[in-house]
Structure formats: structure tokens, C-alpha cells
PDB file of C-alpha atoms in Angstrom:
ATOM      1  CA  MET A  24     -81.855 -36.342   3.832  1.00  0.00           C
ATOM      2  CA  ARG A  25     -82.486 -33.510   1.407  1.00  0.00           C
ATOM      3  CA  GLU A  26     -80.128 -32.981  -1.389  1.00  0.00           C
ATOM      4  CA  GLU A  27     -79.447 -29.264  -0.898  1.00  0.00           C
ATOM      5  CA  LEU A  28     -76.982 -26.948   0.698  1.00  0.00           C
ATOM      6  CA  ALA A  29     -79.466 -25.867   3.228  1.00  0.00           C
ATOM      7  CA  GLY A  30     -80.319 -29.342   4.297  1.00  0.00           C
ATOM      8  CA  ALA A  31     -78.373 -29.032   7.546  1.00  0.00           C
ATOM      9  CA  ASP A  32     -80.445 -26.007   8.750  1.00  0.00           C
ATOM     10  CA  ASP A  33     -83.131 -28.256  10.037  1.00  0.00           C
ATOM     11  CA  LEU A  34     -80.578 -29.903  12.302  1.00  0.00           C
ATOM     12  CA  GLY A  35     -79.402 -26.571  13.724  1.00  0.00           C
ATOM     13  CA  VAL A  36     -75.891 -26.639  12.110  1.00  0.00           C
ATOM     14  CA  ASP A  37     -73.828 -24.852   9.620  1.00  0.00           C
ATOM     15  CA  ALA A  38     -74.793 -25.297   5.952  1.00  0.00           C
ATOM     16  CA  VAL A  39     -73.131 -28.324   4.577  1.00  0.00           C
ATOM     17  CA  ASP A  40     -71.541 -28.244   1.080  1.00  0.00           C
ATOM     18  CA  VAL A  41     -73.093 -31.219  -0.746  1.00  0.00           C
ATOM     19  CA  THR A  42     -71.002 -30.680  -3.784  1.00  0.00           C
ATOM     20  CA  VAL A  43     -68.065 -32.277  -1.998  1.00  0.00           C
ATOM     21  CA  PRO A  44     -68.037 -35.975  -0.698  1.00  0.00           C
ATOM     22  CA  SER A  45     -67.482 -36.494   2.925  1.00  0.00           C
ATOM     23  CA  VAL A  46     -65.472 -39.455   4.340  1.00  0.00           C
ATOM     24  CA  SER A  47     -68.026 -39.839   7.047  1.00  0.00           C
ATOM     25  CA  ARG A  48     -71.024 -39.925   4.807  1.00  0.00           C
ATOM     26  CA  MET A  49     -69.258 -42.153   2.280  1.00  0.00           C
ATOM     27  CA  TYR A  50     -68.658 -44.565   5.240  1.00  0.00           C
ATOM     28  CA  ASP A  51     -72.283 -44.114   6.268  1.00  0.00           C
ATOM     29  CA  HIS A  52     -73.404 -45.213   2.791  1.00  0.00           C
ATOM     30  CA  TYR A  53     -71.116 -48.281   2.819  1.00  0.00           C
ATOM     31  CA  LEU A  54     -72.801 -49.393   6.168  1.00  0.00           C
ATOM     32  CA  GLY A  55     -76.280 -48.966   4.641  1.00  0.00           C
ATOM     33  CA  GLY A  56     -77.159 -45.636   6.342  1.00  0.00           C
ATOM     34  CA  LYS A  57     -79.298 -42.875   4.943  1.00  0.00           C
ATOM     35  CA  ASP A  58     -77.385 -39.794   6.114  1.00  0.00           C
ATOM     36  CA  ASN A  59     -75.490 -39.274   2.911  1.00  0.00           C
ATOM     37  CA  TYR A  60     -75.862 -37.310  -0.533  1.00  0.00           C
ATOM     38  CA  ALA A  61     -75.666 -38.218  -4.195  1.00  0.00           C
ATOM     39  CA  VAL A  62     -72.099 -36.874  -4.382  1.00  0.00           C
ATOM     40  CA  ASP A  63     -71.070 -39.318  -1.534  1.00  0.00           C
ATOM     41  CA  ARG A  64     -72.769 -42.220  -3.341  1.00  0.00           C
ATOM     42  CA  GLU A  65     -71.049 -41.332  -6.668  1.00  0.00           C
ATOM     43  CA  ALA A  66     -67.682 -41.191  -5.092  1.00  0.00           C
ATOM     44  CA  VAL A  67     -68.288 -44.668  -3.520  1.00  0.00           C
ATOM     45  CA  ALA A  68     -69.278 -45.985  -7.019  1.00  0.00           C
ATOM     46  CA  ALA A  69     -66.092 -44.582  -8.458  1.00  0.00           C
ATOM     47  CA  LEU A  70     -63.950 -45.896  -5.854  1.00  0.00           C
ATOM     48  CA  ASP A  71     -65.545 -49.357  -6.058  1.00  0.00           C
ATOM     49  CA  ARG A  72     -64.957 -49.502  -9.895  1.00  0.00           C
ATOM     50  CA  LYS A  73     -61.068 -49.291  -9.182  1.00  0.00           C
ATOM     51  CA  VAL A  74     -60.743 -51.165  -5.987  1.00  0.00           C
ATOM     52  CA  PRO A  75     -63.744 -53.579  -5.338  1.00  0.00           C
ATOM     53  CA  GLY A  76     -64.615 -54.793  -1.924  1.00  0.00           C
ATOM     54  CA  THR A  77     -64.587 -51.420  -0.181  1.00  0.00           C
ATOM     55  CA  ARG A  78     -67.879 -51.989   1.380  1.00  0.00           C
ATOM     56  CA  ALA A  79     -66.692 -55.134   3.017  1.00  0.00           C
ATOM     57  CA  LEU A  80     -63.662 -53.220   4.529  1.00  0.00           C
ATOM     58  CA  ALA A  81     -66.326 -50.819   6.098  1.00  0.00           C
ATOM     59  CA  LEU A  82     -68.374 -53.599   7.533  1.00  0.00           C
ATOM     60  CA  ASP A  83     -65.267 -55.452   8.746  1.00  0.00           C
ATOM     61  CA  ASN A  84     -64.172 -52.250  10.451  1.00  0.00           C
ATOM     62  CA  ARG A  85     -67.576 -51.742  12.289  1.00  0.00           C
ATOM     63  CA  SER A  86     -67.329 -55.281  13.506  1.00  0.00           C
ATOM     64  CA  PHE A  87     -63.767 -54.696  14.834  1.00  0.00           C
ATOM     65  CA  LEU A  88     -65.021 -51.664  16.759  1.00  0.00           C
ATOM     66  CA  ARG A  89     -67.635 -53.699  18.404  1.00  0.00           C
ATOM     67  CA  ARG A  90     -65.323 -56.291  19.380  1.00  0.00           C
ATOM     68  CA  VAL A  91     -62.833 -53.943  20.735  1.00  0.00           C
ATOM     69  CA  VAL A  92     -65.279 -52.089  22.953  1.00  0.00           C
ATOM     70  CA  HIS A  93     -66.754 -55.281  24.147  1.00  0.00           C
ATOM     71  CA  VAL A  94     -63.397 -56.846  25.030  1.00  0.00           C
ATOM     72  CA  LEU A  95     -62.147 -53.762  26.705  1.00  0.00           C
ATOM     73  CA  THR A  96     -65.226 -53.338  28.799  1.00  0.00           C
ATOM     74  CA  ARG A  97     -65.901 -56.993  29.729  1.00  0.00           C
ATOM     75  CA  GLU A  98     -62.338 -58.323  30.028  1.00  0.00           C
ATOM     76  CA  TYR A  99     -60.243 -55.312  31.071  1.00  0.00           C
ATOM     77  CA  GLY A 100     -62.987 -53.261  33.049  1.00  0.00           C
ATOM     78  CA  VAL A 101     -62.701 -50.050  30.999  1.00  0.00           C
ATOM     79  CA  ARG A 102     -65.504 -47.773  31.682  1.00  0.00           C
ATOM     80  CA  GLN A 103     -64.654 -44.691  29.805  1.00  0.00           C
ATOM     81  CA  PHE A 104     -64.028 -44.048  25.996  1.00  0.00           C
ATOM     82  CA  ILE A 105     -63.121 -41.205  23.848  1.00  0.00           C
ATOM     83  CA  ASP A 106     -63.973 -42.052  20.274  1.00  0.00           C
ATOM     84  CA  HIS A 107     -61.849 -39.827  17.879  1.00  0.00           C
ATOM     85  CA  GLY A 108     -63.331 -39.298  14.423  1.00  0.00           C
ATOM     86  CA  SER A 109     -66.502 -41.126  15.455  1.00  0.00           C
ATOM     87  CA  GLY A 110     -68.462 -40.663  12.147  1.00  0.00           C
ATOM     88  CA  LEU A 111     -72.219 -40.688  11.892  1.00  0.00           C
ATOM     89  CA  PRO A 112     -74.181 -42.870  14.386  1.00  0.00           C
ATOM     90  CA  THR A 113     -75.166 -46.253  13.162  1.00  0.00           C
ATOM     91  CA  GLN A 114     -75.997 -49.465  14.725  1.00  0.00           C
ATOM     92  CA  ASP A 115     -74.219 -50.654  17.838  1.00  0.00           C
ATOM     93  CA  ASN A 116     -72.416 -47.445  18.738  1.00  0.00           C
ATOM     94  CA  VAL A 117     -69.652 -47.439  21.299  1.00  0.00           C
ATOM     95  CA  HIS A 118     -71.885 -46.371  24.180  1.00  0.00           C
ATOM     96  CA  GLN A 119     -74.546 -49.138  23.198  1.00  0.00           C
ATOM     97  CA  VAL A 120     -71.813 -51.852  23.165  1.00  0.00           C
ATOM     98  CA  ALA A 121     -70.146 -50.704  26.435  1.00  0.00           C
ATOM     99  CA  GLN A 122     -73.457 -49.962  28.387  1.00  0.00           C
ATOM    100  CA  ARG A 123     -74.635 -53.541  27.553  1.00  0.00           C
ATOM    101  CA  VAL A 124     -71.812 -54.802  29.752  1.00  0.00           C
ATOM    102  CA  ASP A 125     -71.945 -51.919  32.232  1.00  0.00           C
ATOM    103  CA  SER A 126     -74.760 -49.260  32.123  1.00  0.00           C
ATOM    104  CA  GLY A 127     -72.324 -46.846  33.879  1.00  0.00           C
ATOM    105  CA  ALA A 128     -69.915 -46.753  30.973  1.00  0.00           C
ATOM    106  CA  ARG A 129     -69.254 -43.277  29.749  1.00  0.00           C
ATOM    107  CA  VAL A 130     -68.406 -42.094  25.966  1.00  0.00           C
ATOM    108  CA  VAL A 131     -67.296 -38.922  24.379  1.00  0.00           C
ATOM    109  CA  TYR A 132     -67.656 -38.869  20.668  1.00  0.00           C
ATOM    110  CA  VAL A 133     -65.316 -36.548  18.767  1.00  0.00           C
ATOM    111  CA  ASP A 134     -65.717 -35.458  15.174  1.00  0.00           C
ATOM    112  CA  ASN A 135     -65.446 -32.332  12.897  1.00  0.00           C
ATOM    113  CA  ASP A 136     -68.223 -32.859  10.591  1.00  0.00           C
ATOM    114  CA  PRO A 137     -71.340 -30.752  11.521  1.00  0.00           C
ATOM    115  CA  ILE A 138     -73.699 -33.295  10.431  1.00  0.00           C
ATOM    116  CA  VAL A 139     -72.159 -35.880  12.776  1.00  0.00           C
ATOM    117  CA  LEU A 140     -72.673 -33.522  15.639  1.00  0.00           C
ATOM    118  CA  ALA A 141     -76.218 -32.894  14.846  1.00  0.00           C
ATOM    119  CA  HIS A 142     -77.248 -36.533  14.411  1.00  0.00           C
ATOM    120  CA  GLY A 143     -75.039 -37.523  17.460  1.00  0.00           C
ATOM    121  CA  ARG A 144     -76.633 -34.930  19.786  1.00  0.00           C
ATOM    122  CA  ALA A 145     -80.014 -36.079  18.571  1.00  0.00           C
ATOM    123  CA  LEU A 146     -79.147 -39.737  19.328  1.00  0.00           C
ATOM    124  CA  LEU A 147     -77.632 -39.012  22.689  1.00  0.00           C
ATOM    125  CA  GLU A 148     -79.746 -36.404  24.233  1.00  0.00           C
ATOM    126  CA  GLU A 149     -81.505 -38.720  26.625  1.00  0.00           C
ATOM    127  CA  ASN A 150     -78.125 -40.524  27.601  1.00  0.00           C
ATOM    128  CA  ALA A 151     -76.419 -38.580  30.305  1.00  0.00           C
ATOM    129  CA  ARG A 152     -73.423 -40.821  30.158  1.00  0.00           C
ATOM    130  CA  THR A 153     -72.519 -39.795  26.568  1.00  0.00           C
ATOM    131  CA  ALA A 154     -71.487 -36.600  24.837  1.00  0.00           C
ATOM    132  CA  VAL A 155     -70.659 -35.747  21.226  1.00  0.00           C
ATOM    133  CA  MET A 156     -68.313 -32.663  20.595  1.00  0.00           C
ATOM    134  CA  ARG A 157     -67.321 -31.077  17.307  1.00  0.00           C
ATOM    135  CA  ALA A 158     -63.384 -30.870  17.330  1.00  0.00           C
ATOM    136  CA  ASP A 159     -60.468 -31.749  15.148  1.00  0.00           C
ATOM    137  CA  MET A 160     -59.079 -35.070  16.456  1.00  0.00           C
ATOM    138  CA  ARG A 161     -55.565 -33.636  16.201  1.00  0.00           C
ATOM    139  CA  ASP A 162     -56.298 -30.940  18.702  1.00  0.00           C
ATOM    140  CA  THR A 163     -55.672 -32.975  21.764  1.00  0.00           C
ATOM    141  CA  ASP A 164     -55.587 -30.055  24.271  1.00  0.00           C
ATOM    142  CA  ALA A 165     -59.105 -28.758  23.064  1.00  0.00           C
ATOM    143  CA  ILE A 166     -60.519 -32.263  23.442  1.00  0.00           C
ATOM    144  CA  PHE A 167     -59.044 -33.071  26.861  1.00  0.00           C
ATOM    145  CA  ASP A 168     -59.784 -29.544  28.111  1.00  0.00           C
ATOM    146  CA  SER A 169     -63.421 -29.661  26.828  1.00  0.00           C
ATOM    147  CA  PRO A 170     -66.475 -29.476  29.161  1.00  0.00           C
ATOM    148  CA  GLU A 171     -67.613 -32.769  27.671  1.00  0.00           C
ATOM    149  CA  VAL A 172     -64.425 -34.646  28.625  1.00  0.00           C
ATOM    150  CA  GLY A 173     -64.314 -32.895  31.935  1.00  0.00           C
ATOM    151  CA  ARG A 174     -67.737 -34.025  32.817  1.00  0.00           C
ATOM    152  CA  LEU A 175     -67.611 -37.676  31.755  1.00  0.00           C
ATOM    153  CA  ILE A 176     -63.873 -38.802  31.968  1.00  0.00           C
ATOM    154  CA  ASP A 177     -62.229 -39.410  35.284  1.00  0.00           C
ATOM    155  CA  ARG A 178     -58.618 -38.434  34.846  1.00  0.00           C
ATOM    156  CA  GLY A 179     -57.555 -40.895  37.502  1.00  0.00           C
ATOM    157  CA  GLU A 180     -58.954 -44.018  35.878  1.00  0.00           C
ATOM    158  CA  PRO A 181     -57.897 -45.821  32.765  1.00  0.00           C
ATOM    159  CA  VAL A 182     -59.516 -44.698  29.515  1.00  0.00           C
ATOM    160  CA  ALA A 183     -59.817 -46.301  26.101  1.00  0.00           C
ATOM    161  CA  LEU A 184     -58.798 -43.964  23.114  1.00  0.00           C
ATOM    162  CA  LEU A 185     -60.355 -45.142  19.920  1.00  0.00           C
ATOM    163  CA  PHE A 186     -58.781 -44.106  16.576  1.00  0.00           C
ATOM    164  CA  VAL A 187     -60.732 -46.650  14.472  1.00  0.00           C
ATOM    165  CA  SER A 188     -60.310 -46.217  10.665  1.00  0.00           C
ATOM    166  CA  VAL A 189     -59.396 -42.610  10.810  1.00  0.00           C
ATOM    167  CA  MET A 190     -55.543 -42.288  10.647  1.00  0.00           C
ATOM    168  CA  HIS A 191     -55.603 -42.693   6.941  1.00  0.00           C
ATOM    169  CA  CYS A 192     -57.414 -39.378   6.954  1.00  0.00           C
ATOM    170  CA  LEU A 193     -54.302 -37.590   8.287  1.00  0.00           C
ATOM    171  CA  PRO A 194     -51.494 -36.607   5.938  1.00  0.00           C
ATOM    172  CA  ASP A 195     -47.868 -37.238   6.954  1.00  0.00           C
ATOM    173  CA  SER A 196     -47.437 -33.489   7.699  1.00  0.00           C
ATOM    174  CA  CYS A 197     -49.814 -34.073  10.715  1.00  0.00           C
ATOM    175  CA  ASP A 198     -47.507 -36.813  11.960  1.00  0.00           C
ATOM    176  CA  PRO A 199     -49.948 -39.461  13.142  1.00  0.00           C
ATOM    177  CA  ALA A 200     -47.371 -41.029  15.451  1.00  0.00           C
ATOM    178  CA  ALA A 201     -46.897 -37.699  17.177  1.00  0.00           C
ATOM    179  CA  LEU A 202     -50.762 -37.575  17.775  1.00  0.00           C
ATOM    180  CA  VAL A 203     -50.671 -41.033  19.461  1.00  0.00           C
ATOM    181  CA  ARG A 204     -47.924 -39.795  21.738  1.00  0.00           C
ATOM    182  CA  ARG A 205     -49.869 -36.669  22.598  1.00  0.00           C
ATOM    183  CA  VAL A 206     -53.077 -38.501  23.496  1.00  0.00           C
ATOM    184  CA  MET A 207     -51.257 -41.247  25.512  1.00  0.00           C
ATOM    185  CA  ALA A 208     -49.410 -38.505  27.510  1.00  0.00           C
ATOM    186  CA  ARG A 209     -52.833 -37.194  28.615  1.00  0.00           C
ATOM    187  CA  VAL A 210     -54.066 -40.569  30.136  1.00  0.00           C
ATOM    188  CA  PRO A 211     -53.091 -42.498  33.113  1.00  0.00           C
ATOM    189  CA  SER A 212     -51.093 -45.747  33.030  1.00  0.00           C
ATOM    190  CA  GLY A 213     -53.152 -48.773  32.265  1.00  0.00           C
ATOM    191  CA  SER A 214     -55.161 -46.858  29.474  1.00  0.00           C
ATOM    192  CA  PHE A 215     -55.773 -48.314  26.106  1.00  0.00           C
ATOM    193  CA  ILE A 216     -55.591 -47.199  22.515  1.00  0.00           C
ATOM    194  CA  ALA A 217     -57.344 -48.979  19.771  1.00  0.00           C
ATOM    195  CA  LEU A 218     -56.107 -48.002  16.230  1.00  0.00           C
ATOM    196  CA  ASN A 219     -56.339 -49.130  12.758  1.00  0.00           C
ATOM    197  CA  GLN A 220     -56.148 -47.754   9.191  1.00  0.00           C
ATOM    198  CA  LEU A 221     -56.199 -48.684   5.527  1.00  0.00           C
ATOM    199  CA  VAL A 222     -53.002 -50.186   4.333  1.00  0.00           C
ATOM    200  CA  SER A 223     -51.919 -51.784   1.143  1.00  0.00           C
ATOM    201  CA  LEU A 224     -48.926 -53.979  -0.002  1.00  0.00           C
ATOM    202  CA  ASP A 225     -49.394 -52.598  -3.627  1.00  0.00           C
ATOM    203  CA  ALA A 226     -47.910 -49.375  -4.396  1.00  0.00           C
ATOM    204  CA  GLU A 227     -50.197 -48.682  -7.268  1.00  0.00           C
ATOM    205  CA  THR A 228     -53.277 -49.026  -5.105  1.00  0.00           C
ATOM    206  CA  ARG A 229     -51.782 -46.973  -2.304  1.00  0.00           C
ATOM    207  CA  ASP A 230     -51.211 -44.226  -4.758  1.00  0.00           C
ATOM    208  CA  PHE A 231     -54.513 -44.500  -6.514  1.00  0.00           C
ATOM    209  CA  VAL A 232     -56.709 -44.489  -3.391  1.00  0.00           C
ATOM    210  CA  THR A 233     -54.663 -41.676  -1.793  1.00  0.00           C
ATOM    211  CA  ASP A 234     -54.950 -39.444  -4.957  1.00  0.00           C
ATOM    212  CA  PHE A 235     -58.608 -40.343  -5.644  1.00  0.00           C
ATOM    213  CA  MET A 236     -59.817 -39.670  -1.954  1.00  0.00           C
ATOM    214  CA  GLY A 237     -57.637 -36.538  -1.732  1.00  0.00           C
ATOM    215  CA  ARG A 238     -59.238 -34.960  -4.873  1.00  0.00           C
ATOM    216  CA  SER A 239     -62.707 -36.196  -4.122  1.00  0.00           C
ATOM    217  CA  THR A 240     -62.932 -34.957  -0.569  1.00  0.00           C
ATOM    218  CA  GLN A 241     -60.807 -31.680  -1.016  1.00  0.00           C
ATOM    219  CA  GLY A 242     -58.292 -32.326   1.732  1.00  0.00           C
ATOM    220  CA  GLN A 243     -60.303 -34.796   4.026  1.00  0.00           C
ATOM    221  CA  TRP A 244     -57.683 -37.429   3.299  1.00  0.00           C
ATOM    222  CA  GLY A 245     -54.166 -38.359   4.224  1.00  0.00           C
ATOM    223  CA  ARG A 246     -52.696 -41.528   2.812  1.00  0.00           C
ATOM    224  CA  VAL A 247     -53.028 -45.310   2.453  1.00  0.00           C
ATOM    225  CA  ARG A 248     -49.954 -46.511   4.227  1.00  0.00           C
ATOM    226  CA  GLU A 249     -48.008 -49.844   4.748  1.00  0.00           C
ATOM    227  CA  PRO A 250     -48.417 -52.183   7.724  1.00  0.00           C
ATOM    228  CA  HIS A 251     -44.972 -51.233   9.199  1.00  0.00           C
ATOM    229  CA  GLU A 252     -45.929 -47.561   9.175  1.00  0.00           C
ATOM    230  CA  VAL A 253     -48.948 -48.347  11.408  1.00  0.00           C
ATOM    231  CA  ALA A 254     -46.788 -50.608  13.665  1.00  0.00           C
ATOM    232  CA  GLY A 255     -44.685 -47.428  14.384  1.00  0.00           C
ATOM    233  CA  TYR A 256     -47.713 -45.758  15.911  1.00  0.00           C
ATOM    234  CA  PHE A 257     -47.657 -48.361  18.785  1.00  0.00           C
ATOM    235  CA  ALA A 258     -43.915 -47.688  19.726  1.00  0.00           C
ATOM    236  CA  GLY A 259     -43.523 -47.889  23.535  1.00  0.00           C
ATOM    237  CA  LEU A 260     -46.965 -49.460  24.176  1.00  0.00           C
ATOM    238  CA  ASP A 261     -47.791 -52.960  25.168  1.00  0.00           C
ATOM    239  CA  VAL A 262     -49.804 -54.478  22.298  1.00  0.00           C
ATOM    240  CA  LEU A 263     -52.548 -56.862  23.316  1.00  0.00           C
ATOM    241  CA  ASP A 264     -52.803 -60.315  21.830  1.00  0.00           C
ATOM    242  CA  PRO A 265     -53.054 -61.288  18.950  1.00  0.00           C
ATOM    243  CA  GLY A 266     -50.858 -58.269  18.114  1.00  0.00           C
ATOM    244  CA  LEU A 267     -51.155 -55.972  15.076  1.00  0.00           C
ATOM    245  CA  VAL A 268     -53.131 -57.805  12.430  1.00  0.00           C
ATOM    246  CA  GLU A 269     -55.455 -57.541   9.596  1.00  0.00           C
ATOM    247  CA  ILE A 270     -58.601 -56.570  11.738  1.00  0.00           C
ATOM    248  CA  THR A 271     -60.869 -59.581  10.959  1.00  0.00           C
ATOM    249  CA  GLY A 272     -58.187 -61.664  12.696  1.00  0.00           C
ATOM    250  CA  TRP A 273     -58.430 -59.585  15.862  1.00  0.00           C
ATOM    251  CA  ARG A 274     -60.264 -61.726  18.454  1.00  0.00           C
ATOM    252  CA  PRO A 275     -62.807 -62.929  16.081  1.00  0.00           C
ATOM    253  CA  ASP A 276     -66.324 -63.872  17.574  1.00  0.00           C
ATOM    254  CA  SER A 277     -65.867 -67.543  16.301  1.00  0.00           C
ATOM    255  CA  ASP A 278     -63.479 -69.595  14.050  1.00  0.00           C
ATOM    256  CA  LEU A 279     -66.530 -69.467  11.447  1.00  0.00           C
ATOM    257  CA  CYS A 280     -66.138 -65.590  11.065  1.00  0.00           C
ATOM    258  CA  CYS A 281     -65.267 -64.512   7.515  1.00  0.00           C
ATOM    259  CA  ARG A 282     -61.624 -63.414   7.103  1.00  0.00           C
ATOM    260  CA  HIS A 283     -60.567 -60.658   4.754  1.00  0.00           C
ATOM    261  CA  THR A 284     -58.380 -62.422   2.233  1.00  0.00           C
ATOM    262  CA  ASP A 285     -57.530 -59.615  -0.254  1.00  0.00           C
ATOM    263  CA  ASP A 286     -54.164 -58.281   0.320  1.00  0.00           C
ATOM    264  CA  VAL A 287     -54.538 -55.395  -2.209  1.00  0.00           C
ATOM    265  CA  TRP A 288     -55.730 -53.186   0.535  1.00  0.00           C
ATOM    266  CA  PHE A 289     -56.966 -53.883   4.151  1.00  0.00           C
ATOM    267  CA  GLU A 290     -57.637 -52.444   7.500  1.00  0.00           C
ATOM    268  CA  TYR A 291     -54.607 -53.064   9.800  1.00  0.00           C
ATOM    269  CA  GLY A 292     -54.125 -52.443  13.548  1.00  0.00           C
ATOM    270  CA  GLY A 293     -54.836 -53.500  17.037  1.00  0.00           C
ATOM    271  CA  VAL A 294     -55.138 -52.549  20.777  1.00  0.00           C
ATOM    272  CA  ALA A 295     -52.340 -51.573  23.070  1.00  0.00           C
ATOM    273  CA  ARG A 296     -52.014 -50.623  26.805  1.00  0.00           C
ATOM    274  CA  LYS A 297     -49.979 -47.777  28.278  1.00  0.00           C
ATOM    275  CA  ARG A 298     -47.436 -49.161  30.713  1.00  0.00           C
TER     276      ARG A 298
END
């Protein structure tokens, strides 16, 4: 991708300010993608110098997403997903995992990054059972009342709501727990939510990463939290086994899978069902 402000023009989207790192593009770089700029790679390098192992967190997170979608599709019969804060397309996107189980599975991707919108539309233009929309994941009414959701999501059937590694992008003033309550109120009983975010047991790490990312991304960040705060998001929901865990421990593909052993910071969460 060209390293210039007009680089988005070829994609038919608004100009992108490549002087400011993007959380989505930093994540893309961690996953080995090519849709990122020098400023994103520099931010990644600076973060890694203080808290090594961040790339492993990104890879663990992507693996968790694949397992969640596969389990919900195969074991629980879910056939429709809304992926909030989906990020840039990469290998094994939600629709690809779900449609390997059932080709009729439907997915709406939601993100507020114009580059995500452009690349998502390019990827999905030949897949009638998917859509990508540009929206703030906090704007529940705009998402659920959108043409994309109206076309693909059957309001009478259970739906899986995905908030995978995005809640740390929301400051406390946005009340992430209230967001969970809003989205769950818009879906029928038997629906699911998959949610995880970065946490740390170490106050210095929480403060450093929160401050670093807040300054680097100019407001695209919220806070690294503690596990008990994430647990609060699941109040009133039935959490699936094995409960809320460090995500490499959520239904691993085998006992030989690598587990995240660094408790300085890690991704924490799980999957729950609406009663």
C-alpha cells in the first residue's frame, strides 16, 4: 500500500491520515498483513520494546475467533453473525469459517475504518451472504437498523454478536457493559455474544499500554482492564464452558496447543448465551 495521504483514493474511500497509527492496521501488521503504513509499524515496534509478546497476543486472538465461529456454527447451529470492529480482512475471516460448515451462513462486518470498508467490500463483492458496513460499533441502532443487517440477519433466529479484541478500544465513558446490554436487547433469546479484551494483573503495564496507545492513535483507544471488569460485561448471561478464561484456554483444538503463560497482559473473555 502506498505511503501517502491519497493512498485511499484508489480504493474509493476518504483520504487516510497515515501520520497517525491505526489500531486495525497495527493488528494487520502483527498478523503479517500488508495493509499498513510505516507509522503503524513504528508504533508496533515501540510497543514491543516495552511489552514484548504482543504479536503472539494478536495470533492467539485470531485463533480464538476461528474456534468461536467454528464451535457456534457446528455445535450450536448458529447461521448468522455480526462482527463488531472486524478489522482488515485476513486469512480465515468469519464468513469463511462459518461457510465451511454451512454455505448458507450469513455475516455482517462492522468497522469505522475507511480502509477496512474498502478492502472488505473488495473481498466480499462476490459473496451474497456477507456485507461490510462502516459504522461505530457503539451505535447499536444504526447497525441493527441498517440495510445490511436488514438483508442478511433474520430477527427471529439466534445471532452471534462478536466483540473480539475490541472492548479495550472503548474508554470507560462509553460504558462497554451498557453496550453489551444494548446489543443483547436487540437479539432473540438463544443468541450468543463472544467477547474478549486485553487485561493485565500489573498496574504499571495497564497504565503504560493505555497511555501509549491513547497517545499514539489519537483517541482510538480505551483502557487495558482487569479480568473482573471483563467478567462484569457478562452479567445476566449464561457463560458457555469453560467459562471466562485466558483465550488460548477456550476450547483449544488439542491438548498440544500452545498456551499463553505471560500474566503481564493477556486476552481474556469467553462466549455467553442470552437466556
